[in-house]
Amino acid sequence: MSTVKNVALRFRDGTTRSVAVPHGESVLDAALAAGVPLIHQCRSGSCSSCTARLAEGQAGMRAGASSTLLRSEYEAGERLLCLIEPETDCTFDLNYESDAGAGRAVKVNAFVDSVEKVAPNVVRLTLELAEGETFDFKPGQFIQVRVPGTDIVRSYSPASTAAELPKIELLIRLLHDGVMSGYLEHRAARDDVLELEGPYGSFFLREKVRAPHIMVAGGTGLAPILSMIDTIRNTSGRKPPVMLSFGCATPDTLFCLDDIALREQWLPGLSARISVDRGATGDLLSGNPVDAIREDDAMHADTVAYLCGPPAMIEAATRRLAQIGVRPENIYAEQFAPSN
Ligand code: FES
Protein backbone atom coordinates (compact mmCIF):
# COMPACT_ATOMS: atom_id res chain seq x y z
CA MET A 1 0.00 0.00 0.00
CA SER A 2 1.30 3.46 -0.90
CA THR A 3 2.57 5.52 2.04
CA VAL A 4 1.72 8.68 0.12
CA LYS A 5 -1.95 9.62 -0.15
CA ASN A 6 -3.39 11.94 -2.75
CA VAL A 7 -5.54 14.66 -1.24
CA ALA A 8 -7.79 16.92 -3.30
CA LEU A 9 -8.58 20.30 -1.75
CA ARG A 10 -11.71 21.83 -3.28
CA PHE A 11 -12.17 25.57 -2.72
CA ARG A 12 -15.49 27.35 -2.78
CA ASP A 13 -14.71 29.09 -6.08
CA GLY A 14 -14.40 25.72 -7.86
CA THR A 15 -10.60 25.56 -7.80
CA THR A 16 -9.18 22.15 -6.83
CA ARG A 17 -5.57 21.66 -5.72
CA SER A 18 -4.03 18.20 -5.35
CA VAL A 19 -1.43 17.48 -2.72
CA ALA A 20 0.62 14.34 -2.05
CA VAL A 21 0.65 13.73 1.70
CA PRO A 22 3.44 11.43 2.95
CA HIS A 23 2.79 9.08 5.87
CA GLY A 24 3.26 10.89 9.19
CA GLU A 25 2.55 14.35 7.81
CA SER A 26 -0.61 16.40 8.32
CA VAL A 27 -2.66 17.56 5.35
CA LEU A 28 -1.97 21.17 6.37
CA ASP A 29 1.82 20.73 6.50
CA ALA A 30 1.88 18.96 3.13
CA ALA A 31 -0.37 21.57 1.53
CA LEU A 32 1.66 24.53 2.83
CA ALA A 33 4.88 22.86 1.70
CA ALA A 34 3.34 22.51 -1.76
CA GLY A 35 2.42 26.21 -1.80
CA VAL A 36 -1.33 25.74 -1.35
CA PRO A 37 -2.50 28.77 0.68
CA LEU A 38 -4.68 27.18 3.36
CA ILE A 39 -5.95 29.36 6.18
CA HIS A 40 -4.28 28.35 9.45
CA GLN A 41 -2.74 29.75 12.60
CA CYS A 42 -1.76 27.55 15.58
CA ARG A 43 -0.96 24.33 13.66
CA SER A 44 -1.76 22.43 16.86
CA GLY A 45 -5.55 21.96 16.91
CA SER A 46 -6.49 24.82 19.18
CA CYS A 47 -7.66 27.68 16.93
CA SER A 48 -10.02 25.91 14.45
CA SER A 49 -8.72 28.09 11.61
CA CYS A 50 -7.86 25.13 9.39
CA THR A 51 -11.30 23.51 9.36
CA ALA A 52 -12.34 21.61 6.22
CA ARG A 53 -15.08 19.11 5.45
CA LEU A 54 -14.12 15.55 4.52
CA ALA A 55 -16.13 14.78 1.36
CA GLU A 56 -14.51 11.51 0.24
CA GLY A 57 -12.11 9.02 1.77
CA GLN A 58 -10.97 8.44 5.32
CA ALA A 59 -8.76 10.59 7.48
CA GLY A 60 -8.07 10.21 11.19
CA MET A 61 -6.47 12.34 13.85
CA ARG A 62 -2.74 12.10 14.45
CA ALA A 63 -1.93 9.95 17.49
CA GLY A 64 -2.20 11.91 20.73
CA ALA A 65 -3.82 14.96 19.11
CA SER A 66 -6.80 16.64 20.74
CA SER A 67 -9.17 18.80 18.74
CA THR A 68 -11.41 21.75 19.57
CA LEU A 69 -14.10 20.56 17.15
CA LEU A 70 -17.54 19.97 18.60
CA ARG A 71 -18.91 16.44 18.35
CA SER A 72 -21.64 17.66 15.97
CA GLU A 73 -18.99 19.25 13.73
CA TYR A 74 -16.91 16.07 13.64
CA GLU A 75 -19.97 13.97 12.86
CA ALA A 76 -20.83 16.38 10.03
CA GLY A 77 -17.43 15.65 8.46
CA GLU A 78 -15.50 18.66 9.78
CA ARG A 79 -11.79 18.03 10.28
CA LEU A 80 -8.83 20.15 11.37
CA LEU A 81 -6.27 19.83 8.61
CA CYS A 82 -3.35 20.43 10.99
CA LEU A 83 -4.26 17.27 12.94
CA ILE A 84 -5.40 15.01 10.13
CA GLU A 85 -3.47 12.26 8.42
CA PRO A 86 -5.21 10.66 5.45
CA GLU A 87 -5.75 6.89 5.66
CA THR A 88 -6.89 6.70 2.01
CA ASP A 89 -6.90 9.14 -0.89
CA CYS A 90 -9.25 11.93 0.26
CA THR A 91 -11.18 14.96 -0.89
CA PHE A 92 -11.76 17.95 1.42
CA ASP A 93 -14.08 20.90 0.81
CA LEU A 94 -12.87 24.27 2.02
CA ASN A 95 -15.45 26.89 2.82
CA TYR A 96 -13.49 29.78 1.34
CA GLU A 97 -12.13 30.94 -2.01
CA SER A 98 -8.76 29.75 -3.27
CA ASP A 99 -7.11 33.14 -2.70
CA ALA A 100 -8.48 33.72 0.82
CA GLY A 101 -5.47 32.16 2.57
CA ALA A 102 -2.91 34.02 0.51
CA GLY A 103 -2.65 37.01 2.87
CA ARG A 104 0.10 36.63 5.44
CA ALA A 105 -0.21 37.47 9.11
CA VAL A 106 1.97 40.39 10.17
CA LYS A 107 3.16 41.79 13.50
CA VAL A 108 2.30 45.41 14.20
CA ASN A 109 2.33 47.79 17.17
CA ALA A 110 -0.69 49.77 18.29
CA PHE A 111 -1.30 52.43 20.94
CA VAL A 112 -4.08 52.21 23.49
CA ASP A 113 -6.57 54.94 22.69
CA SER A 114 -9.26 54.22 25.28
CA VAL A 115 -10.41 51.57 27.73
CA GLU A 116 -14.10 51.74 28.52
CA LYS A 117 -16.20 49.37 30.61
CA VAL A 118 -19.40 48.80 28.63
CA ALA A 119 -20.81 46.15 31.01
CA PRO A 120 -19.69 44.87 34.42
CA ASN A 121 -17.67 42.16 32.66
CA VAL A 122 -16.91 43.65 29.22
CA VAL A 123 -14.35 46.26 28.17
CA ARG A 124 -14.26 48.12 24.88
CA LEU A 125 -10.57 48.57 24.04
CA THR A 126 -9.85 51.05 21.27
CA LEU A 127 -6.42 50.93 19.66
CA GLU A 128 -4.65 52.92 17.00
CA LEU A 129 -1.95 51.42 14.82
CA ALA A 130 1.45 53.04 15.23
CA GLU A 131 2.39 55.39 12.43
CA GLY A 132 3.59 53.54 9.34
CA GLU A 133 2.19 50.20 10.56
CA THR A 134 -0.45 48.53 8.45
CA PHE A 135 -2.29 45.27 8.08
CA ASP A 136 -5.57 44.04 6.68
CA PHE A 137 -8.29 41.71 7.90
CA LYS A 138 -11.64 40.39 6.79
CA PRO A 139 -14.69 41.09 8.97
CA GLY A 140 -14.87 38.23 11.49
CA GLN A 141 -11.19 37.25 11.50
CA PHE A 142 -9.20 37.49 14.71
CA ILE A 143 -5.92 39.02 15.80
CA GLN A 144 -3.59 38.06 18.62
CA VAL A 145 -2.71 40.62 21.25
CA ARG A 146 0.27 40.21 23.56
CA VAL A 147 -0.51 41.17 27.14
CA PRO A 148 2.00 43.94 27.95
CA GLY A 149 4.85 42.81 30.19
CA THR A 150 4.20 39.11 29.51
CA ASP A 151 4.70 36.52 26.78
CA ILE A 152 1.00 35.65 26.88
CA VAL A 153 -1.14 36.27 23.82
CA ARG A 154 -4.90 36.39 23.60
CA SER A 155 -7.10 36.23 20.49
CA TYR A 156 -9.84 38.75 19.75
CA SER A 157 -11.94 39.54 16.71
CA PRO A 158 -12.22 43.28 16.01
CA ALA A 159 -15.69 44.82 16.28
CA SER A 160 -14.45 47.43 13.81
CA THR A 161 -13.72 46.95 10.11
CA ALA A 162 -10.55 47.25 8.03
CA ALA A 163 -12.00 50.45 6.56
CA GLU A 164 -11.67 52.05 10.02
CA LEU A 165 -7.93 51.35 10.32
CA PRO A 166 -5.73 52.69 11.88
CA LYS A 167 -8.44 52.47 14.60
CA ILE A 168 -9.23 49.00 15.93
CA GLU A 169 -12.00 48.29 18.41
CA LEU A 170 -12.06 45.14 20.53
CA LEU A 171 -14.72 43.89 22.95
CA ILE A 172 -13.04 41.91 25.70
CA ARG A 173 -14.74 39.85 28.36
CA LEU A 174 -13.24 40.36 31.80
CA LEU A 175 -12.39 37.14 33.58
CA HIS A 176 -11.62 36.67 37.25
CA ASP A 177 -7.82 36.29 37.42
CA GLY A 178 -7.55 36.66 33.61
CA VAL A 179 -4.14 37.96 32.54
CA MET A 180 -5.52 40.39 29.96
CA SER A 181 -8.37 41.27 32.32
CA GLY A 182 -5.88 42.19 35.05
CA TYR A 183 -4.00 44.43 32.62
CA LEU A 184 -7.17 46.14 31.41
CA GLU A 185 -8.64 46.66 34.87
CA HIS A 186 -5.53 47.78 36.73
CA ARG A 187 -2.71 48.87 34.45
CA ALA A 188 -3.89 49.86 31.00
CA ALA A 189 -3.28 53.51 30.15
CA ARG A 190 -3.67 55.65 27.07
CA ASP A 191 -0.63 55.41 24.76
CA ASP A 192 0.51 52.02 26.09
CA VAL A 193 2.01 50.05 23.19
CA LEU A 194 0.49 46.66 22.40
CA GLU A 195 1.89 44.07 19.99
CA LEU A 196 -0.66 42.62 17.59
CA GLU A 197 -0.34 39.77 15.12
CA GLY A 198 -2.80 38.75 12.45
CA PRO A 199 -5.13 38.36 10.77
CA TYR A 200 -6.07 34.75 11.41
CA GLY A 201 -9.09 32.52 10.97
CA SER A 202 -11.53 31.25 8.40
CA PHE A 203 -14.57 32.78 10.13
CA PHE A 204 -15.22 35.80 7.96
CA LEU A 205 -18.04 37.36 5.99
CA ARG A 206 -18.59 35.99 2.48
CA GLU A 207 -19.27 39.42 1.06
CA LYS A 208 -20.87 38.61 -2.27
CA VAL A 209 -23.75 36.61 -0.80
CA ARG A 210 -27.10 38.38 -1.15
CA ALA A 211 -29.29 35.69 0.46
CA PRO A 212 -30.71 36.38 3.95
CA HIS A 213 -28.19 36.29 6.80
CA ILE A 214 -28.83 34.91 10.29
CA MET A 215 -26.28 36.13 12.83
CA VAL A 216 -26.19 34.66 16.31
CA ALA A 217 -23.94 36.14 18.99
CA GLY A 218 -23.45 35.24 22.63
CA GLY A 219 -21.64 37.75 24.86
CA THR A 220 -18.51 39.22 23.28
CA GLY A 221 -19.15 36.98 20.27
CA LEU A 222 -20.96 40.13 19.16
CA ALA A 223 -17.65 41.75 18.14
CA PRO A 224 -17.02 39.98 14.80
CA ILE A 225 -20.72 40.13 14.03
CA LEU A 226 -20.70 43.94 14.36
CA SER A 227 -17.72 44.05 12.00
CA MET A 228 -19.66 41.95 9.48
CA ILE A 229 -22.79 44.09 9.80
CA ASP A 230 -20.80 47.28 9.23
CA THR A 231 -19.14 45.73 6.20
CA ILE A 232 -22.53 44.81 4.74
CA ARG A 233 -23.74 48.33 5.49
CA ASN A 234 -20.79 49.90 3.68
CA THR A 235 -20.85 47.59 0.67
CA SER A 236 -22.37 49.12 -2.43
CA GLY A 237 -25.35 47.52 -4.12
CA ARG A 238 -28.25 45.50 -2.81
CA LYS A 239 -27.83 44.42 0.80
CA PRO A 240 -29.02 41.09 2.20
CA PRO A 241 -31.63 41.03 4.98
CA VAL A 242 -29.87 40.38 8.29
CA MET A 243 -31.43 38.93 11.43
CA LEU A 244 -29.18 39.45 14.45
CA SER A 245 -29.88 37.42 17.59
CA PHE A 246 -27.73 38.59 20.49
CA GLY A 247 -27.89 37.46 24.08
CA CYS A 248 -26.26 37.74 27.49
CA ALA A 249 -27.05 36.30 30.92
CA THR A 250 -28.95 39.22 32.48
CA PRO A 251 -30.08 42.72 31.42
CA ASP A 252 -27.20 44.43 33.27
CA THR A 253 -24.61 42.34 31.36
CA LEU A 254 -25.91 43.41 27.92
CA PHE A 255 -23.75 45.90 26.04
CA CYS A 256 -23.56 47.74 22.71
CA LEU A 257 -27.37 47.98 22.51
CA ASP A 258 -27.08 51.57 21.26
CA ASP A 259 -24.61 50.44 18.59
CA ILE A 260 -27.07 47.78 17.46
CA ALA A 261 -30.00 50.24 17.44
CA LEU A 262 -27.96 52.69 15.34
CA ARG A 263 -27.17 50.00 12.82
CA GLU A 264 -30.86 49.12 12.58
CA GLN A 265 -31.44 52.71 11.50
CA TRP A 266 -28.54 52.73 9.07
CA LEU A 267 -29.29 49.31 7.57
CA PRO A 268 -33.05 48.94 7.07
CA GLY A 269 -32.71 45.21 6.31
CA LEU A 270 -31.27 44.58 9.79
CA SER A 271 -33.56 43.39 12.58
CA ALA A 272 -32.23 42.57 16.03
CA ARG A 273 -33.58 40.29 18.74
CA ILE A 274 -32.02 40.76 22.16
CA SER A 275 -32.32 37.97 24.73
CA VAL A 276 -31.35 37.43 28.33
CA ASP A 277 -31.29 34.14 30.20
CA ARG A 278 -32.82 35.72 33.31
CA GLY A 279 -34.76 38.84 34.23
CA ALA A 280 -36.17 39.85 30.83
CA THR A 281 -38.21 43.05 30.88
CA GLY A 282 -39.67 45.32 28.19
CA ASP A 283 -38.61 44.33 24.66
CA LEU A 284 -36.02 41.82 25.85
CA LEU A 285 -36.70 38.19 24.98
CA SER A 286 -36.42 35.56 27.67
CA GLY A 287 -34.00 32.74 26.84
CA ASN A 288 -30.79 32.46 24.87
CA PRO A 289 -30.09 33.78 21.36
CA VAL A 290 -30.73 30.33 19.88
CA ASP A 291 -34.26 30.26 21.35
CA ALA A 292 -34.95 33.47 19.40
CA ILE A 293 -34.37 31.79 16.01
CA ARG A 294 -37.75 31.25 14.35
CA GLU A 295 -38.99 28.67 11.88
CA ASP A 296 -39.46 31.29 9.15
CA ASP A 297 -35.95 32.78 9.48
CA ALA A 298 -34.70 30.39 6.78
CA MET A 299 -37.44 30.69 4.16
CA HIS A 300 -34.78 31.25 1.49
CA ALA A 301 -32.92 28.10 0.36
CA ASP A 302 -29.55 29.91 0.31
CA THR A 303 -29.82 31.48 3.78
CA VAL A 304 -26.40 31.82 5.41
CA ALA A 305 -25.64 31.90 9.12
CA TYR A 306 -22.76 33.25 11.19
CA LEU A 307 -22.44 32.11 14.80
CA CYS A 308 -20.02 33.37 17.41
CA GLY A 309 -20.12 32.51 21.09
CA PRO A 310 -19.46 29.76 23.60
CA PRO A 311 -19.29 26.14 22.37
CA ALA A 312 -22.69 25.16 23.83
CA MET A 313 -24.36 28.04 21.96
CA ILE A 314 -22.65 27.09 18.70
CA GLU A 315 -23.73 23.47 19.09
CA ALA A 316 -27.35 24.42 19.87
CA ALA A 317 -27.51 27.02 17.10
CA THR A 318 -26.10 24.60 14.53
CA ARG A 319 -28.76 22.03 15.43
CA ARG A 320 -31.54 24.62 15.36
CA LEU A 321 -30.44 26.04 12.00
CA ALA A 322 -30.34 22.55 10.48
CA GLN A 323 -33.89 21.98 11.78
CA ILE A 324 -35.20 25.07 10.03
CA GLY A 325 -33.43 24.20 6.77
CA VAL A 326 -30.14 26.11 6.67
CA ARG A 327 -27.64 24.03 4.69
CA PRO A 328 -24.60 22.89 6.75
CA GLU A 329 -22.16 24.39 4.24
CA ASN A 330 -23.84 27.79 4.73
CA ILE A 331 -23.22 27.83 8.49
CA TYR A 332 -20.02 29.56 9.61
CA ALA A 333 -19.10 29.38 13.26
CA GLU A 334 -16.44 30.61 15.63
CA GLN A 335 -16.52 29.28 19.15
CA PHE A 336 -14.60 30.88 21.97
CA ALA A 337 -13.69 29.50 25.31
CA PRO A 338 -12.37 31.82 27.98
CA SER A 339 -8.71 31.36 28.82
CA ASN A 340 -7.05 32.31 32.06
S1 FES B 1 -4.25 25.70 12.48
FE1 FES B 1 -5.20 26.01 14.42
S2 FES B 1 -6.53 24.29 14.58
FE2 FES B 1 -5.39 23.89 12.79
Coordinates of C-alpha atoms and ligand atoms in Angstrom, one line a residue:
M1 CA 0.0 0.0 0.0
S2 CA 1.3 3.5 -0.9
T3 CA 2.6 5.5 2.0
V4 CA 1.7 8.7 0.1
K5 CA -1.9 9.6 -0.1
N6 CA -3.4 11.9 -2.8
V7 CA -5.5 14.7 -1.2
A8 CA -7.8 16.9 -3.3
L9 CA -8.6 20.3 -1.8
R10 CA -11.7 21.8 -3.3
F11 CA -12.2 25.6 -2.7
R12 CA -15.5 27.3 -2.8
D13 CA -14.7 29.1 -6.1
G14 CA -14.4 25.7 -7.9
T15 CA -10.6 25.6 -7.8
T16 CA -9.2 22.2 -6.8
R17 CA -5.6 21.7 -5.7
S18 CA -4.0 18.2 -5.4
V19 CA -1.4 17.5 -2.7
A20 CA 0.6 14.3 -2.1
V21 CA 0.6 13.7 1.7
P22 CA 3.4 11.4 3.0
H23 CA 2.8 9.1 5.9
G24 CA 3.3 10.9 9.2
E25 CA 2.6 14.4 7.8
S26 CA -0.6 16.4 8.3
V27 CA -2.7 17.6 5.4
L28 CA -2.0 21.2 6.4
D29 CA 1.8 20.7 6.5
A30 CA 1.9 19.0 3.1
A31 CA -0.4 21.6 1.5
L32 CA 1.7 24.5 2.8
A33 CA 4.9 22.9 1.7
A34 CA 3.3 22.5 -1.8
G35 CA 2.4 26.2 -1.8
V36 CA -1.3 25.7 -1.4
P37 CA -2.5 28.8 0.7
L38 CA -4.7 27.2 3.4
I39 CA -5.9 29.4 6.2
H40 CA -4.3 28.4 9.4
Q41 CA -2.7 29.8 12.6
C42 CA -1.8 27.6 15.6
R43 CA -1.0 24.3 13.7
S44 CA -1.8 22.4 16.9
G45 CA -5.6 22.0 16.9
S46 CA -6.5 24.8 19.2
C47 CA -7.7 27.7 16.9
S48 CA -10.0 25.9 14.5
S49 CA -8.7 28.1 11.6
C50 CA -7.9 25.1 9.4
T51 CA -11.3 23.5 9.4
A52 CA -12.3 21.6 6.2
R53 CA -15.1 19.1 5.4
L54 CA -14.1 15.6 4.5
A55 CA -16.1 14.8 1.4
E56 CA -14.5 11.5 0.2
G57 CA -12.1 9.0 1.8
Q58 CA -11.0 8.4 5.3
A59 CA -8.8 10.6 7.5
G60 CA -8.1 10.2 11.2
M61 CA -6.5 12.3 13.9
R62 CA -2.7 12.1 14.5
A63 CA -1.9 10.0 17.5
G64 CA -2.2 11.9 20.7
A65 CA -3.8 15.0 19.1
S66 CA -6.8 16.6 20.7
S67 CA -9.2 18.8 18.7
T68 CA -11.4 21.8 19.6
L69 CA -14.1 20.6 17.2
L70 CA -17.5 20.0 18.6
R71 CA -18.9 16.4 18.3
S72 CA -21.6 17.7 16.0
E73 CA -19.0 19.3 13.7
Y74 CA -16.9 16.1 13.6
E75 CA -20.0 14.0 12.9
A76 CA -20.8 16.4 10.0
G77 CA -17.4 15.6 8.5
E78 CA -15.5 18.7 9.8
R79 CA -11.8 18.0 10.3
L80 CA -8.8 20.2 11.4
L81 CA -6.3 19.8 8.6
C82 CA -3.4 20.4 11.0
L83 CA -4.3 17.3 12.9
I84 CA -5.4 15.0 10.1
E85 CA -3.5 12.3 8.4
P86 CA -5.2 10.7 5.4
E87 CA -5.7 6.9 5.7
T88 CA -6.9 6.7 2.0
D89 CA -6.9 9.1 -0.9
C90 CA -9.3 11.9 0.3
T91 CA -11.2 15.0 -0.9
F92 CA -11.8 17.9 1.4
D93 CA -14.1 20.9 0.8
L94 CA -12.9 24.3 2.0
N95 CA -15.5 26.9 2.8
Y96 CA -13.5 29.8 1.3
E97 CA -12.1 30.9 -2.0
S98 CA -8.8 29.7 -3.3
D99 CA -7.1 33.1 -2.7
A100 CA -8.5 33.7 0.8
G101 CA -5.5 32.2 2.6
A102 CA -2.9 34.0 0.5
G103 CA -2.6 37.0 2.9
R104 CA 0.1 36.6 5.4
A105 CA -0.2 37.5 9.1
V106 CA 2.0 40.4 10.2
K107 CA 3.2 41.8 13.5
V108 CA 2.3 45.4 14.2
N109 CA 2.3 47.8 17.2
A110 CA -0.7 49.8 18.3
F111 CA -1.3 52.4 20.9
V112 CA -4.1 52.2 23.5
D113 CA -6.6 54.9 22.7
S114 CA -9.3 54.2 25.3
V115 CA -10.4 51.6 27.7
E116 CA -14.1 51.7 28.5
K117 CA -16.2 49.4 30.6
V118 CA -19.4 48.8 28.6
A119 CA -20.8 46.2 31.0
P120 CA -19.7 44.9 34.4
N121 CA -17.7 42.2 32.7
V122 CA -16.9 43.7 29.2
V123 CA -14.4 46.3 28.2
R124 CA -14.3 48.1 24.9
L125 CA -10.6 48.6 24.0
T126 CA -9.8 51.0 21.3
L127 CA -6.4 50.9 19.7
E128 CA -4.7 52.9 17.0
L129 CA -2.0 51.4 14.8
A130 CA 1.4 53.0 15.2
E131 CA 2.4 55.4 12.4
G132 CA 3.6 53.5 9.3
E133 CA 2.2 50.2 10.6
T134 CA -0.5 48.5 8.4
F135 CA -2.3 45.3 8.1
D136 CA -5.6 44.0 6.7
F137 CA -8.3 41.7 7.9
K138 CA -11.6 40.4 6.8
P139 CA -14.7 41.1 9.0
G140 CA -14.9 38.2 11.5
Q141 CA -11.2 37.2 11.5
F142 CA -9.2 37.5 14.7
I143 CA -5.9 39.0 15.8
Q144 CA -3.6 38.1 18.6
V145 CA -2.7 40.6 21.3
R146 CA 0.3 40.2 23.6
V147 CA -0.5 41.2 27.1
P148 CA 2.0 43.9 28.0
G149 CA 4.8 42.8 30.2
T150 CA 4.2 39.1 29.5
D151 CA 4.7 36.5 26.8
I152 CA 1.0 35.6 26.9
V153 CA -1.1 36.3 23.8
R154 CA -4.9 36.4 23.6
S155 CA -7.1 36.2 20.5
Y156 CA -9.8 38.7 19.7
S157 CA -11.9 39.5 16.7
P158 CA -12.2 43.3 16.0
A159 CA -15.7 44.8 16.3
S160 CA -14.4 47.4 13.8
T161 CA -13.7 47.0 10.1
A162 CA -10.6 47.3 8.0
A163 CA -12.0 50.5 6.6
E164 CA -11.7 52.0 10.0
L165 CA -7.9 51.3 10.3
P166 CA -5.7 52.7 11.9
K167 CA -8.4 52.5 14.6
I168 CA -9.2 49.0 15.9
E169 CA -12.0 48.3 18.4
L170 CA -12.1 45.1 20.5
L171 CA -14.7 43.9 23.0
I172 CA -13.0 41.9 25.7
R173 CA -14.7 39.8 28.4
L174 CA -13.2 40.4 31.8
L175 CA -12.4 37.1 33.6
H176 CA -11.6 36.7 37.3
D177 CA -7.8 36.3 37.4
G178 CA -7.5 36.7 33.6
V179 CA -4.1 38.0 32.5
M180 CA -5.5 40.4 30.0
S181 CA -8.4 41.3 32.3
G182 CA -5.9 42.2 35.0
Y183 CA -4.0 44.4 32.6
L184 CA -7.2 46.1 31.4
E185 CA -8.6 46.7 34.9
H186 CA -5.5 47.8 36.7
R187 CA -2.7 48.9 34.5
A188 CA -3.9 49.9 31.0
A189 CA -3.3 53.5 30.1
R190 CA -3.7 55.7 27.1
D191 CA -0.6 55.4 24.8
D192 CA 0.5 52.0 26.1
V193 CA 2.0 50.1 23.2
L194 CA 0.5 46.7 22.4
E195 CA 1.9 44.1 20.0
L196 CA -0.7 42.6 17.6
E197 CA -0.3 39.8 15.1
G198 CA -2.8 38.7 12.4
P199 CA -5.1 38.4 10.8
Y200 CA -6.1 34.8 11.4
G201 CA -9.1 32.5 11.0
S202 CA -11.5 31.2 8.4
F203 CA -14.6 32.8 10.1
F204 CA -15.2 35.8 8.0
L205 CA -18.0 37.4 6.0
R206 CA -18.6 36.0 2.5
E207 CA -19.3 39.4 1.1
K208 CA -20.9 38.6 -2.3
V209 CA -23.7 36.6 -0.8
R210 CA -27.1 38.4 -1.2
A211 CA -29.3 35.7 0.5
P212 CA -30.7 36.4 4.0
H213 CA -28.2 36.3 6.8
I214 CA -28.8 34.9 10.3
M215 CA -26.3 36.1 12.8
V216 CA -26.2 34.7 16.3
A217 CA -23.9 36.1 19.0
G218 CA -23.5 35.2 22.6
G219 CA -21.6 37.7 24.9
T220 CA -18.5 39.2 23.3
G221 CA -19.2 37.0 20.3
L222 CA -21.0 40.1 19.2
A223 CA -17.7 41.8 18.1
P224 CA -17.0 40.0 14.8
I225 CA -20.7 40.1 14.0
L226 CA -20.7 43.9 14.4
S227 CA -17.7 44.1 12.0
M228 CA -19.7 41.9 9.5
I229 CA -22.8 44.1 9.8
D230 CA -20.8 47.3 9.2
T231 CA -19.1 45.7 6.2
I232 CA -22.5 44.8 4.7
R233 CA -23.7 48.3 5.5
N234 CA -20.8 49.9 3.7
T235 CA -20.9 47.6 0.7
S236 CA -22.4 49.1 -2.4
G237 CA -25.4 47.5 -4.1
R238 CA -28.3 45.5 -2.8
K239 CA -27.8 44.4 0.8
P240 CA -29.0 41.1 2.2
P241 CA -31.6 41.0 5.0
V242 CA -29.9 40.4 8.3
M243 CA -31.4 38.9 11.4
L244 CA -29.2 39.4 14.5
S245 CA -29.9 37.4 17.6
F246 CA -27.7 38.6 20.5
G247 CA -27.9 37.5 24.1
C248 CA -26.3 37.7 27.5
A249 CA -27.1 36.3 30.9
T250 CA -28.9 39.2 32.5
P251 CA -30.1 42.7 31.4
D252 CA -27.2 44.4 33.3
T253 CA -24.6 42.3 31.4
L254 CA -25.9 43.4 27.9
F255 CA -23.7 45.9 26.0
C256 CA -23.6 47.7 22.7
L257 CA -27.4 48.0 22.5
D258 CA -27.1 51.6 21.3
D259 CA -24.6 50.4 18.6
I260 CA -27.1 47.8 17.5
A261 CA -30.0 50.2 17.4
L262 CA -28.0 52.7 15.3
R263 CA -27.2 50.0 12.8
E264 CA -30.9 49.1 12.6
Q265 CA -31.4 52.7 11.5
W266 CA -28.5 52.7 9.1
L267 CA -29.3 49.3 7.6
P268 CA -33.1 48.9 7.1
G269 CA -32.7 45.2 6.3
L270 CA -31.3 44.6 9.8
S271 CA -33.6 43.4 12.6
A272 CA -32.2 42.6 16.0
R273 CA -33.6 40.3 18.7
I274 CA -32.0 40.8 22.2
S275 CA -32.3 38.0 24.7
V276 CA -31.3 37.4 28.3
D277 CA -31.3 34.1 30.2
R278 CA -32.8 35.7 33.3
G279 CA -34.8 38.8 34.2
A280 CA -36.2 39.8 30.8
T281 CA -38.2 43.1 30.9
G282 CA -39.7 45.3 28.2
D283 CA -38.6 44.3 24.7
L284 CA -36.0 41.8 25.9
L285 CA -36.7 38.2 25.0
S286 CA -36.4 35.6 27.7
G287 CA -34.0 32.7 26.8
N288 CA -30.8 32.5 24.9
P289 CA -30.1 33.8 21.4
V290 CA -30.7 30.3 19.9
D291 CA -34.3 30.3 21.3
A292 CA -34.9 33.5 19.4
I293 CA -34.4 31.8 16.0
R294 CA -37.8 31.3 14.4
E295 CA -39.0 28.7 11.9
D296 CA -39.5 31.3 9.1
D297 CA -35.9 32.8 9.5
A298 CA -34.7 30.4 6.8
M299 CA -37.4 30.7 4.2
H300 CA -34.8 31.2 1.5
A301 CA -32.9 28.1 0.4
D302 CA -29.6 29.9 0.3
T303 CA -29.8 31.5 3.8
V304 CA -26.4 31.8 5.4
A305 CA -25.6 31.9 9.1
Y306 CA -22.8 33.2 11.2
L307 CA -22.4 32.1 14.8
C308 CA -20.0 33.4 17.4
G309 CA -20.1 32.5 21.1
P310 CA -19.5 29.8 23.6
P311 CA -19.3 26.1 22.4
A312 CA -22.7 25.2 23.8
M313 CA -24.4 28.0 22.0
I314 CA -22.6 27.1 18.7
E315 CA -23.7 23.5 19.1
A316 CA -27.3 24.4 19.9
A317 CA -27.5 27.0 17.1
T318 CA -26.1 24.6 14.5
R319 CA -28.8 22.0 15.4
R320 CA -31.5 24.6 15.4
L321 CA -30.4 26.0 12.0
A322 CA -30.3 22.6 10.5
Q323 CA -33.9 22.0 11.8
I324 CA -35.2 25.1 10.0
G325 CA -33.4 24.2 6.8
V326 CA -30.1 26.1 6.7
R327 CA -27.6 24.0 4.7
P328 CA -24.6 22.9 6.7
E329 CA -22.2 24.4 4.2
N330 CA -23.8 27.8 4.7
I331 CA -23.2 27.8 8.5
Y332 CA -20.0 29.6 9.6
A333 CA -19.1 29.4 13.3
E334 CA -16.4 30.6 15.6
Q335 CA -16.5 29.3 19.2
F336 CA -14.6 30.9 22.0
A337 CA -13.7 29.5 25.3
P338 CA -12.4 31.8 28.0
S339 CA -8.7 31.4 28.8
N340 CA -7.1 32.3 32.1
Ligands
FES1 S1 -4.2 25.7 12.5 FE1 -5.2 26.0 14.4 S2 -6.5 24.3 14.6 FE2 -5.4 23.9 12.8

